[in-house]
Amino acid sequence: MKNKLSKRVMAGSMAAVLAAVGAGTYGFEQKSMSEVKAEEEDTETLKEAAETVLGDTTTESNGETYKDESVYVNADASGKVKKTTVTEWLKNTEKGSVDDETVLEDVENVKGNEKYKEGSDDSIVWESKGKDIYYQGTTDEELPVNMSITYKLDGKEISPKDLAGKSGKLEMTINYENKSKQNVDVDGQQTEMYTPFTLATAMMLPTDEYTNVTIDNGKIVSDGDKNIVVGVAFPGLSEDLGLDSSNLDVDIPSSVTITADVTDVSVGATYTMASANLLDSIGLDDVDSFDDLDDSINKLEDATNQLVDGSKELAEGTNTLNGKSGELISGVDKLADGVTAYTDGVAGVADGANAINSNMALVKNGVSAAVEGTGKLATGVSGVQSGLNTVASGINTAIDNLNKSGENIKGLANQTALTDKEKQQIVSNVSAGLDQAGLSKEQKDAVDTAIASAVNAASDETNKKVAYAANEYSEGMSGAASQLSAASSALTTVDPANPTATVAGGVAAVSAGIDELQTKLGTGTADQPGLTTGVEALASGVSQLADGANELNQKSSTLKSGMSTLKNGGEQLVSGVGVLASGADTLASGIAEYKSEAIDKLADAFGGDIGKVTSRINAMKELSEDYKSYAGIKDGMNGSTKFIIETEAVSK
């Protein structure tokens, strides 16, 4: 609450300072080229700036005579009072005379010819005739507020006179003292309190002499070749609010400090305005705004307790997070290792896919060659089959010829012995049959030999054995025919002792095998278009596989890089979590300290005593309203007063 009061006081006064600076700037821009005129206008600018800070201190007369008082104080450069002149403006509503009181000496009417008469106890009566009265006088009465200015150059105190023309680091401190005290009733107790004066000091600092200007309680505005500086203070306000006896670190200023780097410096005049009527402008007169303060403080306590609990939970949570962050790093490391292995595997897959893709051309060429060779094989098998059919036909013809020869030989049984010519004719006939059978030379020679032997044997026997021999030979020829028939199923092995039978059997076997081979080749040839199509589809798929593997390999490098970033980020996260945990502990500790050192003390300071604070503000308001005049005012008359303190300049 006290911080709030301090802020309201300073906010109200700073708003006035800004307005004052604006008014002062306007006045400064209107100065003439004459140095004397410039100084006069500078003086007026500073007066306007200081007056604007205090605002309009007068109140409505409400149909009654009102006294508007201005106290002009001339002081030396250190603030010591040299002369006090008071100007009074009686805003007259009476048609006859006006009664007044004053301690002033050398009273004179400054705007008319109206006369006054002195009475007892500082009373005077003006014959106003319904007009306002303007008069002034002097006094040596003590001022309710004093100011003093001290100067330090490069850390050492120096008098204004000695400061003129010097260079260095200047520190100017204006101290204000409130001497207007009264005992007032605060909740039934007599309490000594100050009249709530507000003071504003204005000065102009040439920019060619003053640089890097700062002020602790006020405002600085640069205007061309000069800085307009206005400081504000509230001497006695902290004591009036009871802040001096509290544990709260709240500073309501009672002084102003200005620093600057100076070169060949001059000490200019300062103008200080003081008034006891500033409570209205900063809102401290509205005590109703504090009616709900007690409830607000209770809510603040509850919220602070929740904040303390929340900060503890935050600290516990961040400490738990900090403890688990090691597991996070371990997991991230494992993930990084896995990603590395994965990316390496992806690179291998890409290499393998590229190798397969590059060899698919060989596969396609091989399949095409196989298809072409299969066609040629099928053609060759057809040729073999045709040749075997020819062999089989020849064997059948030979069998027929043998059978006929056998029949002829059987007929020899009824004939006489054959002549050599007839024998040769028989052998020739048989041999001719064998030629048609397509037997090899060795087979044919074997058969010829057998036939010749049989014919010769028949010739050597007697006529009576011719029939027997012929019959036996006929049976032999029948056997030969049977063997030739068997050759169609067993052509693979040739028996020299029985070549005819062997050849016939081989032809038949080969013929059967060729038929089966041709059937299989037909099936294979029918499947060849599908094989070619499948190989082409396989080649296309392998190409897509290679492209995908290459793209995956490229993306995996990004994954690997991202994993590296994640790993580094994880380490930074752990570090940050550690800092967060430390910060959360510090926050929890700070919140607890804030509660114990600030909120608890605030609650203790005002818990149940909000009425006392309100009573103090009411007392301040009454003191402000009661301070109507410095030089004196008649009982029952309303009025206001302001002080203008001007310190003199020191020439170089």
XYZ file of C-alpha atoms in Angstrom:
652
model
C 0.000 0.000 0.000
C 2.810 2.342 0.899
C 4.565 1.597 -2.347
C 1.306 2.413 -4.039
C 1.139 5.738 -2.217
C 4.711 6.544 -3.153
C 4.063 5.724 -6.789
C 0.896 7.798 -6.858
C 2.710 10.754 -5.345
C 5.588 10.532 -7.813
C 3.331 9.802 -10.799
C 1.189 12.848 -10.115
C 4.168 15.106 -9.621
C 6.002 13.788 -12.700
C 2.949 14.436 -14.852
C 3.026 17.985 -13.586
C 6.771 18.192 -14.277
C 6.230 17.156 -17.893
C 3.544 19.784 -18.268
C 5.835 22.320 -16.667
C 8.676 21.521 -19.029
C 6.342 21.937 -21.975
C 5.215 25.326 -20.738
C 8.802 26.340 -20.033
C 9.929 25.327 -23.489
C 7.261 27.472 -25.067
C 8.386 30.459 -23.029
C 12.008 29.822 -23.905
C 11.266 29.772 -27.600
C 9.760 33.257 -27.311
C 12.892 34.967 -25.856
C 14.468 37.922 -27.661
C 18.004 38.344 -28.875
C 18.804 40.759 -26.092
C 20.779 39.139 -23.290
C 18.875 41.043 -20.620
C 15.565 40.155 -22.169
C 16.705 36.549 -22.487
C 17.542 36.375 -18.806
C 14.168 37.835 -17.903
C 12.374 35.349 -20.079
C 14.482 32.498 -18.730
C 13.419 33.562 -15.263
C 9.788 33.616 -16.305
C 10.160 30.211 -17.969
C 11.500 28.669 -14.779
C 8.727 30.264 -12.727
C 6.132 28.859 -15.098
C 7.757 25.428 -14.965
C 7.756 25.376 -11.158
C 4.240 26.789 -10.916
C 2.904 24.230 -13.379
C 4.226 21.401 -11.201
C 2.097 22.670 -8.310
C -0.868 23.468 -10.508
C -3.657 25.831 -9.548
C -3.550 26.035 -5.755
C -6.588 28.304 -5.452
C -10.114 27.163 -4.706
C -13.512 28.565 -5.551
C -14.612 31.440 -3.329
C -18.203 30.230 -3.255
C -19.446 33.804 -3.094
C -17.139 34.744 -0.232
C -13.976 36.818 -0.055
C -10.941 34.732 -0.947
C -7.263 35.445 -0.189
C -4.678 34.331 -2.761
C -1.170 34.675 -1.337
C 2.239 34.460 -3.025
C 5.437 34.495 -0.979
C 8.560 35.542 -2.895
C 11.846 34.613 -1.275
C 15.200 35.904 -2.461
C 18.086 33.660 -1.426
C 21.756 33.361 -2.167
C 23.185 30.580 -4.358
C 23.246 28.187 -1.401
C 19.573 28.812 -0.529
C 20.026 31.081 2.470
C 17.117 33.525 2.743
C 17.984 37.156 2.149
C 14.546 38.771 1.765
C 10.902 37.745 1.849
C 8.184 39.674 0.016
C 4.527 38.690 0.164
C 1.868 39.642 -2.370
C -1.793 39.364 -1.324
C -4.800 39.300 -3.628
C -8.111 39.765 -1.903
C -10.870 38.556 -4.193
C -13.567 40.816 -2.869
C -17.253 40.055 -2.905
C -18.173 42.799 -0.462
C -19.499 46.192 -1.609
C -18.112 47.984 1.399
C -14.910 47.354 3.349
C -12.901 44.153 3.624
C -11.487 42.911 6.924
C -8.121 41.108 6.802
C -5.184 40.106 8.999
C -1.458 40.294 8.176
C 1.987 40.317 9.816
C 3.511 42.135 6.887
C 5.417 45.341 7.224
C 5.562 48.184 4.744
C 2.165 47.243 3.348
C 1.225 49.057 0.146
C -1.523 48.850 -2.446
C 0.081 47.840 -5.736
C -2.960 48.073 -8.073
C -5.217 50.792 -6.774
C -5.752 53.731 -4.515
C -7.745 51.967 -1.827
C -6.656 52.711 1.709
C -6.537 50.507 4.769
C -6.742 51.026 8.491
C -4.750 49.010 11.020
C -6.563 47.441 13.916
C -5.567 45.336 16.893
C -3.914 41.917 16.650
C -2.538 42.431 13.122
C -5.945 43.238 11.679
C -6.422 45.714 8.846
C -9.519 46.997 7.073
C -9.522 47.889 3.379
C -11.989 50.334 1.928
C -12.481 48.268 -1.198
C -15.829 49.602 -2.472
C -16.467 46.202 -4.040
C -13.114 46.007 -5.802
C -10.344 43.396 -5.493
C -7.382 44.498 -3.417
C -3.761 43.840 -4.406
C -1.160 44.616 -1.781
C 2.293 43.535 -0.716
C 4.711 43.816 2.178
C 7.796 42.275 3.715
C 8.450 40.025 6.693
C 11.239 38.203 8.457
C 8.970 35.439 9.723
C 10.440 31.955 9.455
C 9.385 30.117 6.349
C 7.466 26.844 6.807
C 9.868 25.160 4.366
C 13.540 25.745 3.741
C 15.872 24.667 1.009
C 19.655 24.495 0.838
C 21.968 23.722 -2.059
C 25.382 22.101 -1.674
C 27.900 21.711 -4.473
C 30.661 19.118 -4.909
C 33.260 19.230 -7.667
C 35.145 15.990 -8.265
C 33.890 14.718 -4.910
C 34.904 17.740 -2.830
C 32.463 20.288 -1.461
C 32.875 23.734 -2.972
C 31.114 27.083 -2.523
C 29.030 28.497 -5.400
C 31.399 31.441 -5.676
C 34.463 29.209 -6.017
C 32.651 26.869 -8.402
C 32.140 29.516 -11.083
C 34.533 28.989 -13.997
C 35.629 25.515 -12.889
C 35.480 22.217 -14.807
C 35.021 18.644 -13.643
C 32.359 16.299 -12.275
C 29.681 18.340 -10.511
C 27.177 17.071 -7.952
C 24.452 19.479 -6.833
C 22.188 18.410 -3.950
C 19.056 20.332 -2.966
C 17.799 19.452 0.509
C 14.307 20.476 1.594
C 13.200 20.878 5.208
C 9.603 20.978 6.396
C 9.271 23.058 9.573
C 5.488 23.259 9.692
C 4.413 20.777 12.394
C 1.200 20.477 14.360
C -0.363 18.041 16.772
C -3.436 16.483 15.266
C -5.875 13.816 16.328
C -5.289 10.433 14.733
C -7.694 7.798 16.005
C -8.065 9.587 19.302
C -4.355 10.119 19.833
C -2.430 13.358 19.507
C 0.138 12.851 16.760
C 2.690 15.323 15.481
C 2.421 15.642 11.709
C 3.839 17.890 9.011
C 1.861 20.132 6.736
C 2.083 18.205 3.438
C 4.181 20.579 1.353
C 5.289 19.713 -2.151
C 8.322 21.500 -3.586
C 9.462 21.739 -7.191
C 12.778 23.284 -8.219
C 13.492 24.356 -11.811
C 16.746 25.471 -13.413
C 18.337 25.919 -16.821
C 21.742 24.411 -17.538
C 23.535 25.528 -20.739
C 24.535 22.526 -22.841
C 27.938 24.010 -23.641
C 28.745 23.995 -19.908
C 26.704 21.035 -18.601
C 26.810 17.621 -20.293
C 25.701 14.128 -19.245
C 23.154 15.664 -16.884
C 21.231 13.315 -14.555
C 18.617 13.816 -11.814
C 17.374 11.292 -9.274
C 13.900 12.725 -8.560
C 12.737 14.770 -11.500
C 12.850 15.283 -15.224
C 15.316 16.685 -17.767
C 14.320 17.991 -21.191
C 16.884 19.364 -23.607
C 15.742 22.439 -25.499
C 18.282 23.622 -28.017
C 21.280 25.027 -26.213
C 19.875 24.540 -22.699
C 18.661 21.724 -20.463
C 15.504 22.416 -18.479
C 15.741 20.484 -15.192
C 12.843 20.128 -12.737
C 13.165 18.246 -9.432
C 10.354 17.297 -7.026
C 10.382 16.480 -3.303
C 7.891 15.881 -0.451
C 9.591 16.679 2.850
C 7.697 15.217 5.817
C 5.329 13.049 3.750
C 7.060 9.798 4.655
C 6.739 10.658 8.341
C 3.097 11.680 7.924
C 2.300 8.273 6.418
C 4.249 6.488 9.128
C 6.711 5.010 6.664
C 9.720 6.028 8.739
C 8.687 3.602 11.506
C 7.807 0.695 9.212
C 9.996 -2.091 7.927
C 9.132 -1.334 4.335
C 11.829 0.021 2.067
C 9.808 2.840 0.524
C 11.531 6.082 -0.378
C 9.525 9.277 -0.761
C 12.108 11.898 -1.710
C 12.909 14.900 0.439
C 15.878 15.933 -1.691
C 17.017 16.194 -5.307
C 20.501 15.391 -6.636
C 21.742 16.562 -10.029
C 25.034 15.449 -11.596
C 26.814 16.688 -14.707
C 30.162 17.012 -16.399
C 30.905 20.744 -16.394
C 33.286 22.934 -18.362
C 34.031 26.534 -17.352
C 30.775 26.340 -15.462
C 28.476 29.149 -14.411
C 26.065 28.920 -11.464
C 22.629 29.949 -12.650
C 19.536 30.939 -10.731
C 17.059 28.345 -9.451
C 13.338 28.729 -8.833
C 11.538 26.620 -6.245
C 7.775 26.506 -5.803
C 6.175 25.151 -2.628
C 2.517 24.484 -1.861
C 0.491 22.561 0.686
C -2.369 21.903 -1.722
C -0.931 19.162 -3.913
C -2.890 16.295 -2.302
C -5.827 16.979 -4.578
C -3.728 16.684 -7.730
C -2.121 13.374 -6.740
C -5.310 11.816 -5.368
C -4.349 11.351 -1.712
C -7.388 13.343 -0.650
C -9.643 10.545 -1.877
C -9.426 8.274 1.160
C -12.424 6.270 -0.072
C -10.049 4.571 -2.503
C -8.476 2.804 0.507
C -11.698 1.363 1.894
C -11.068 -2.042 0.344
C -7.346 -2.103 1.081
C -7.685 -4.566 3.949
C -9.461 -7.086 1.722
C -6.884 -6.521 -0.982
C -4.046 -7.226 1.432
C -5.748 -10.462 2.518
C -6.111 -11.494 -1.112
C -2.483 -10.584 -1.674
C -1.493 -12.821 1.240
C -3.516 -15.732 -0.165
C -2.064 -15.266 -3.626
C 1.441 -15.094 -2.178
C 0.897 -18.334 -0.269
C -0.216 -19.996 -3.488
C 2.830 -18.558 -5.209
C 5.072 -20.017 -2.504
C 3.441 -23.441 -2.872
C 3.680 -23.261 -6.646
C 7.332 -22.276 -6.560
C 8.078 -25.224 -4.271
C 6.318 -27.620 -6.650
C 8.187 -26.072 -9.551
C 11.493 -26.582 -7.742
C 10.620 -30.203 -6.947
C 9.523 -30.865 -10.518
C 12.601 -29.319 -12.064
C 14.841 -31.240 -9.658
C 13.106 -34.468 -10.709
C 13.552 -33.475 -14.337
C 17.190 -32.738 -13.646
C 17.616 -36.189 -12.079
C 16.022 -37.895 -15.080
C 17.955 -35.888 -17.617
C 20.856 -38.364 -17.345
C 18.542 -41.114 -18.592
C 17.483 -38.824 -21.403
C 21.091 -38.350 -22.500
C 21.692 -42.121 -22.314
C 18.626 -42.738 -24.461
C 19.649 -40.069 -26.926
C 23.127 -41.638 -27.182
C 21.596 -45.048 -27.908
C 19.284 -43.497 -30.441
C 22.249 -41.765 -32.053
C 24.130 -45.093 -32.270
C 21.063 -46.755 -33.770
C 20.622 -44.001 -36.308
C 24.286 -44.291 -37.262
C 23.916 -48.061 -37.781
C 20.702 -47.511 -39.691
C 22.221 -44.909 -41.997
C 25.219 -47.177 -42.605
C 22.804 -50.021 -43.485
C 20.855 -47.739 -45.785
C 24.087 -46.902 -47.589
C 24.747 -50.648 -48.028
C 21.221 -51.193 -49.329
C 21.707 -48.370 -51.791
C 25.008 -49.862 -52.999
C 23.423 -53.331 -53.394
C 20.395 -51.953 -55.189
C 22.627 -50.023 -57.561
C 24.685 -53.193 -58.221
C 21.523 -55.205 -58.953
C 20.221 -52.439 -61.156
C 23.490 -52.283 -63.117
C 23.434 -56.124 -63.681
C 19.803 -56.282 -64.772
C 20.909 -55.534 -68.337
C 22.948 -58.779 -68.284
C 19.941 -60.667 -66.911
C 17.706 -59.285 -69.636
C 20.280 -60.178 -72.323
C 20.685 -63.695 -70.859
C 16.952 -64.289 -70.836
C 16.693 -63.084 -74.428
C 19.533 -65.449 -75.436
C 17.843 -68.314 -73.561
C 14.587 -67.644 -75.345
C 16.377 -67.572 -78.699
C 18.338 -70.805 -77.885
C 15.181 -72.573 -76.792
C 13.642 -71.785 -80.164
C 16.667 -73.147 -81.959
C 16.649 -76.267 -79.752
C 13.014 -76.845 -80.570
C 13.816 -76.560 -84.291
C 16.735 -79.002 -83.931
C 14.604 -81.463 -81.997
C 12.039 -81.346 -84.806
C 14.846 -82.176 -87.280
C 16.039 -85.081 -85.140
C 12.494 -86.333 -84.863
C 12.140 -86.236 -88.636
C 15.432 -88.124 -89.058
C 14.400 -90.750 -86.545
C 11.121 -91.197 -88.367
C 13.126 -91.791 -91.542
C 15.344 -94.343 -89.724
C 12.300 -96.086 -88.318
C 10.727 -96.236 -91.782
C 13.955 -97.682 -93.210
C 14.101 -100.282 -90.476
C 10.519 -101.278 -91.193
C 11.392 -101.611 -94.891
C 14.420 -103.768 -93.979
C 12.209 -105.936 -91.804
C 9.824 -106.408 -94.713
C 12.721 -107.303 -97.018
C 14.135 -109.775 -94.489
C 10.751 -111.367 -94.152
C 10.532 -111.699 -97.920
C 14.047 -113.103 -98.056
C 13.083 -115.599 -95.422
C 10.158 -116.722 -97.492
C 12.462 -117.062 -100.481
C 14.962 -119.047 -98.475
C 12.195 -121.332 -97.272
C 11.489 -122.006 -100.919
C 15.019 -123.294 -101.328
C 14.049 -126.391 -99.490
C 12.310 -127.481 -102.621
C 15.225 -126.528 -104.860
C 18.611 -127.949 -105.595
C 21.823 -126.500 -104.422
C 22.367 -122.942 -105.452
C 24.928 -121.785 -107.858
C 27.489 -119.134 -106.841
C 25.656 -116.614 -108.915
C 22.409 -117.380 -107.174
C 24.090 -117.139 -103.774
C 25.508 -113.765 -104.679
C 22.129 -112.621 -105.901
C 20.536 -113.562 -102.552
C 23.162 -111.729 -100.593
C 22.778 -108.686 -102.860
C 19.040 -108.653 -102.419
C 19.352 -108.780 -98.653
C 22.080 -106.169 -98.712
C 19.871 -103.896 -100.793
C 17.188 -104.187 -98.150
C 19.662 -103.366 -95.480
C 20.747 -100.261 -97.382
C 17.226 -98.977 -97.265
C 17.165 -99.560 -93.507
C 19.798 -96.819 -93.090
C 22.133 -99.021 -91.001
C 25.696 -98.040 -90.339
C 28.468 -99.658 -92.340
C 29.510 -101.910 -89.432
C 25.911 -103.043 -88.914
C 25.385 -103.589 -92.581
C 28.666 -105.588 -92.886
C 27.678 -107.755 -89.958
C 24.321 -108.526 -91.511
C 25.883 -109.208 -94.916
C 28.377 -111.577 -93.346
C 25.632 -113.454 -91.557
C 23.607 -113.793 -94.755
C 26.592 -114.927 -96.779
C 27.454 -117.519 -94.155
C 23.947 -118.826 -94.209
C 23.878 -119.058 -98.022
C 27.239 -120.821 -98.169
C 26.172 -123.238 -95.501
C 23.103 -124.070 -97.459
C 25.159 -124.623 -100.584
C 27.529 -127.067 -98.864
C 24.767 -129.401 -97.612
C 23.243 -131.991 -99.637
C 20.008 -131.407 -101.332
C 18.236 -133.200 -98.551
C 19.472 -130.746 -96.016
C 18.694 -127.713 -98.078
C 15.130 -127.591 -96.842
C 16.255 -127.926 -93.224
C 18.891 -125.245 -93.613
C 16.518 -122.937 -95.412
C 13.954 -123.373 -92.718
C 16.529 -122.680 -90.022
C 17.712 -119.574 -91.859
C 14.131 -118.430 -92.309
C 13.669 -118.633 -88.583
C 16.938 -116.724 -88.165
C 15.712 -114.018 -90.480
C 12.449 -113.822 -88.547
C 14.522 -113.320 -85.442
C 16.489 -110.658 -87.258
C 13.240 -108.924 -88.165
C 12.113 -109.067 -84.542
C 15.409 -107.601 -83.465
C 15.047 -104.788 -85.998
C 11.625 -104.054 -84.531
C 13.159 -103.993 -81.095
C 15.763 -101.525 -82.353
C 13.029 -98.887 -82.510
C 12.912 -98.949 -78.670
C 16.636 -99.496 -77.889
C 18.848 -97.660 -80.365
C 21.356 -96.501 -77.773
C 23.428 -99.685 -77.551
C 24.754 -101.559 -80.613
C 25.638 -105.155 -80.121
C 28.245 -106.158 -82.749
C 26.956 -109.707 -82.596
C 23.442 -108.553 -83.336
C 23.673 -105.056 -84.868
C 20.354 -105.157 -86.634
C 18.328 -105.616 -83.464
C 20.363 -102.996 -81.609
C 19.842 -100.319 -84.242
C 16.121 -100.905 -84.521
C 15.646 -100.699 -80.755
C 17.730 -97.491 -80.519
C 15.700 -95.782 -83.177
C 12.458 -96.470 -81.344
C 13.844 -95.280 -77.985
C 15.274 -92.114 -79.461
C 11.999 -91.439 -81.216
C 10.064 -91.718 -77.964
C 12.550 -89.427 -76.155
C 12.398 -86.876 -78.923
C 8.597 -86.820 -78.694
C 8.751 -86.084 -74.939
C 11.463 -83.434 -75.421
C 9.433 -81.769 -78.124
C 6.388 -81.681 -75.810
C 8.427 -80.073 -73.016
C 9.950 -77.577 -75.417
C 6.501 -76.654 -76.632
C 5.427 -75.936 -73.043
C 8.600 -73.916 -72.392
C 8.213 -71.964 -75.592
C 4.646 -71.069 -74.646
C 5.907 -69.684 -71.301
C 8.693 -67.636 -72.882
C 6.578 -64.415 -73.450
C 5.641 -64.419 -69.741
C 9.271 -64.922 -68.785
C 10.344 -61.969 -70.917
C 7.575 -59.760 -69.503
C 8.466 -60.795 -65.953
C 12.126 -60.009 -66.488
C 11.232 -56.559 -67.830
C 8.957 -55.923 -64.819
C 11.736 -57.141 -62.551
C 14.183 -54.742 -64.210
C 11.746 -51.832 -63.754
C 11.193 -52.745 -60.104
C 14.915 -53.040 -59.454
C 15.422 -49.596 -61.026
C 12.764 -48.135 -58.740
C 14.363 -49.944 -55.826
C 17.720 -48.387 -56.690
C 16.184 -44.904 -56.988
C 14.371 -45.302 -53.686
C 17.457 -46.656 -51.973
C 19.529 -43.740 -53.252
C 16.930 -41.218 -52.072
C 16.713 -43.005 -48.732
C 20.488 -42.879 -48.492
C 20.446 -39.120 -49.147
C 17.701 -38.559 -46.584
C 19.507 -40.717 -44.063
C 22.408 -38.265 -44.084
C 19.937 -35.564 -43.074
C 18.624 -37.895 -40.387
C 22.154 -38.522 -39.187
C 22.874 -34.790 -39.110
C 19.618 -34.148 -37.285
C 20.442 -36.864 -34.806
C 23.767 -35.186 -34.152
C 21.940 -31.924 -33.550
C 19.509 -33.745 -31.260
C 22.380 -35.226 -29.330
C 24.038 -31.850 -28.906
C 20.681 -30.317 -28.064
C 20.102 -33.024 -25.491
C 23.348 -32.126 -23.810
C 22.372 -28.469 -23.865
C 18.948 -29.438 -22.540
C 20.520 -31.252 -19.632
C 22.696 -28.242 -18.950
C 19.672 -25.977 -19.232
C 17.619 -28.221 -16.968
C 20.384 -27.968 -14.409
C 20.263 -24.201 -14.642
C 16.455 -24.335 -14.517
C 16.568 -26.495 -11.413
C 18.998 -24.106 -9.791
C 16.848 -21.174 -10.855
C 13.697 -22.866 -9.568
C 15.360 -23.404 -6.204
C 16.435 -19.784 -6.186
C 12.919 -18.722 -7.200
C 11.357 -20.789 -4.438
C 13.806 -19.339 -1.948
C 13.213 -15.827 -3.273
C 9.432 -16.201 -3.179
C 9.627 -17.447 0.389
C 11.852 -14.510 1.290
C 9.506 -12.133 -0.534
C 6.620 -13.507 1.488
C 8.389 -13.229 4.824
C 10.193 -9.956 4.216
C 7.568 -8.066 2.239
C 4.052 -9.485 2.166
C 4.023 -10.734 5.745
C 5.443 -7.455 6.983
C 2.975 -5.505 4.881
C 0.124 -7.567 6.265
C 1.482 -7.163 9.786
C 1.948 -3.447 9.284
C -1.589 -2.875 8.074
C -3.454 -5.922 9.307
C -6.354 -4.570 11.329
C -4.888 -1.020 11.169
C -6.226 0.176 7.854
C -8.347 2.697 9.719
C -5.178 4.234 11.161
C -3.743 4.741 7.666
C -6.977 6.303 6.513
C -6.960 8.513 9.595
C -3.435 9.708 8.781
C -4.475 10.630 5.262
C -7.504 12.460 6.613
C -5.269 14.334 9.027
C -2.927 15.302 6.184
C -5.890 16.557 4.209
C -7.040 18.683 7.127
C -3.539 20.122 7.588
C -3.429 20.966 3.891
C -6.799 22.711 4.013
C -5.924 24.590 7.191
C -2.731 26.074 5.794
C -4.323 29.062 4.077
C -1.756 31.798 4.574
C 1.833 32.438 5.620
C 1.440 36.139 6.461
C -1.938 35.825 8.177
C -5.640 35.476 7.334
C -8.843 36.417 9.095
C -10.790 33.676 10.785
C -13.472 32.316 8.529
C -11.823 33.565 5.345
C -10.794 31.021 2.785
C -7.479 31.229 0.992
C -4.341 29.562 -0.328
C -0.650 30.297 -0.451
C 2.380 29.357 -2.470
C 6.074 30.045 -2.032
C 8.529 31.047 -4.758
C 12.152 30.784 -3.688
C 14.703 32.218 -6.089
C 18.405 31.597 -5.592
C 20.801 34.050 -7.136
C 23.217 33.288 -9.936
C 26.995 33.494 -9.550
C 28.893 35.095 -12.405
C 32.225 33.795 -13.627
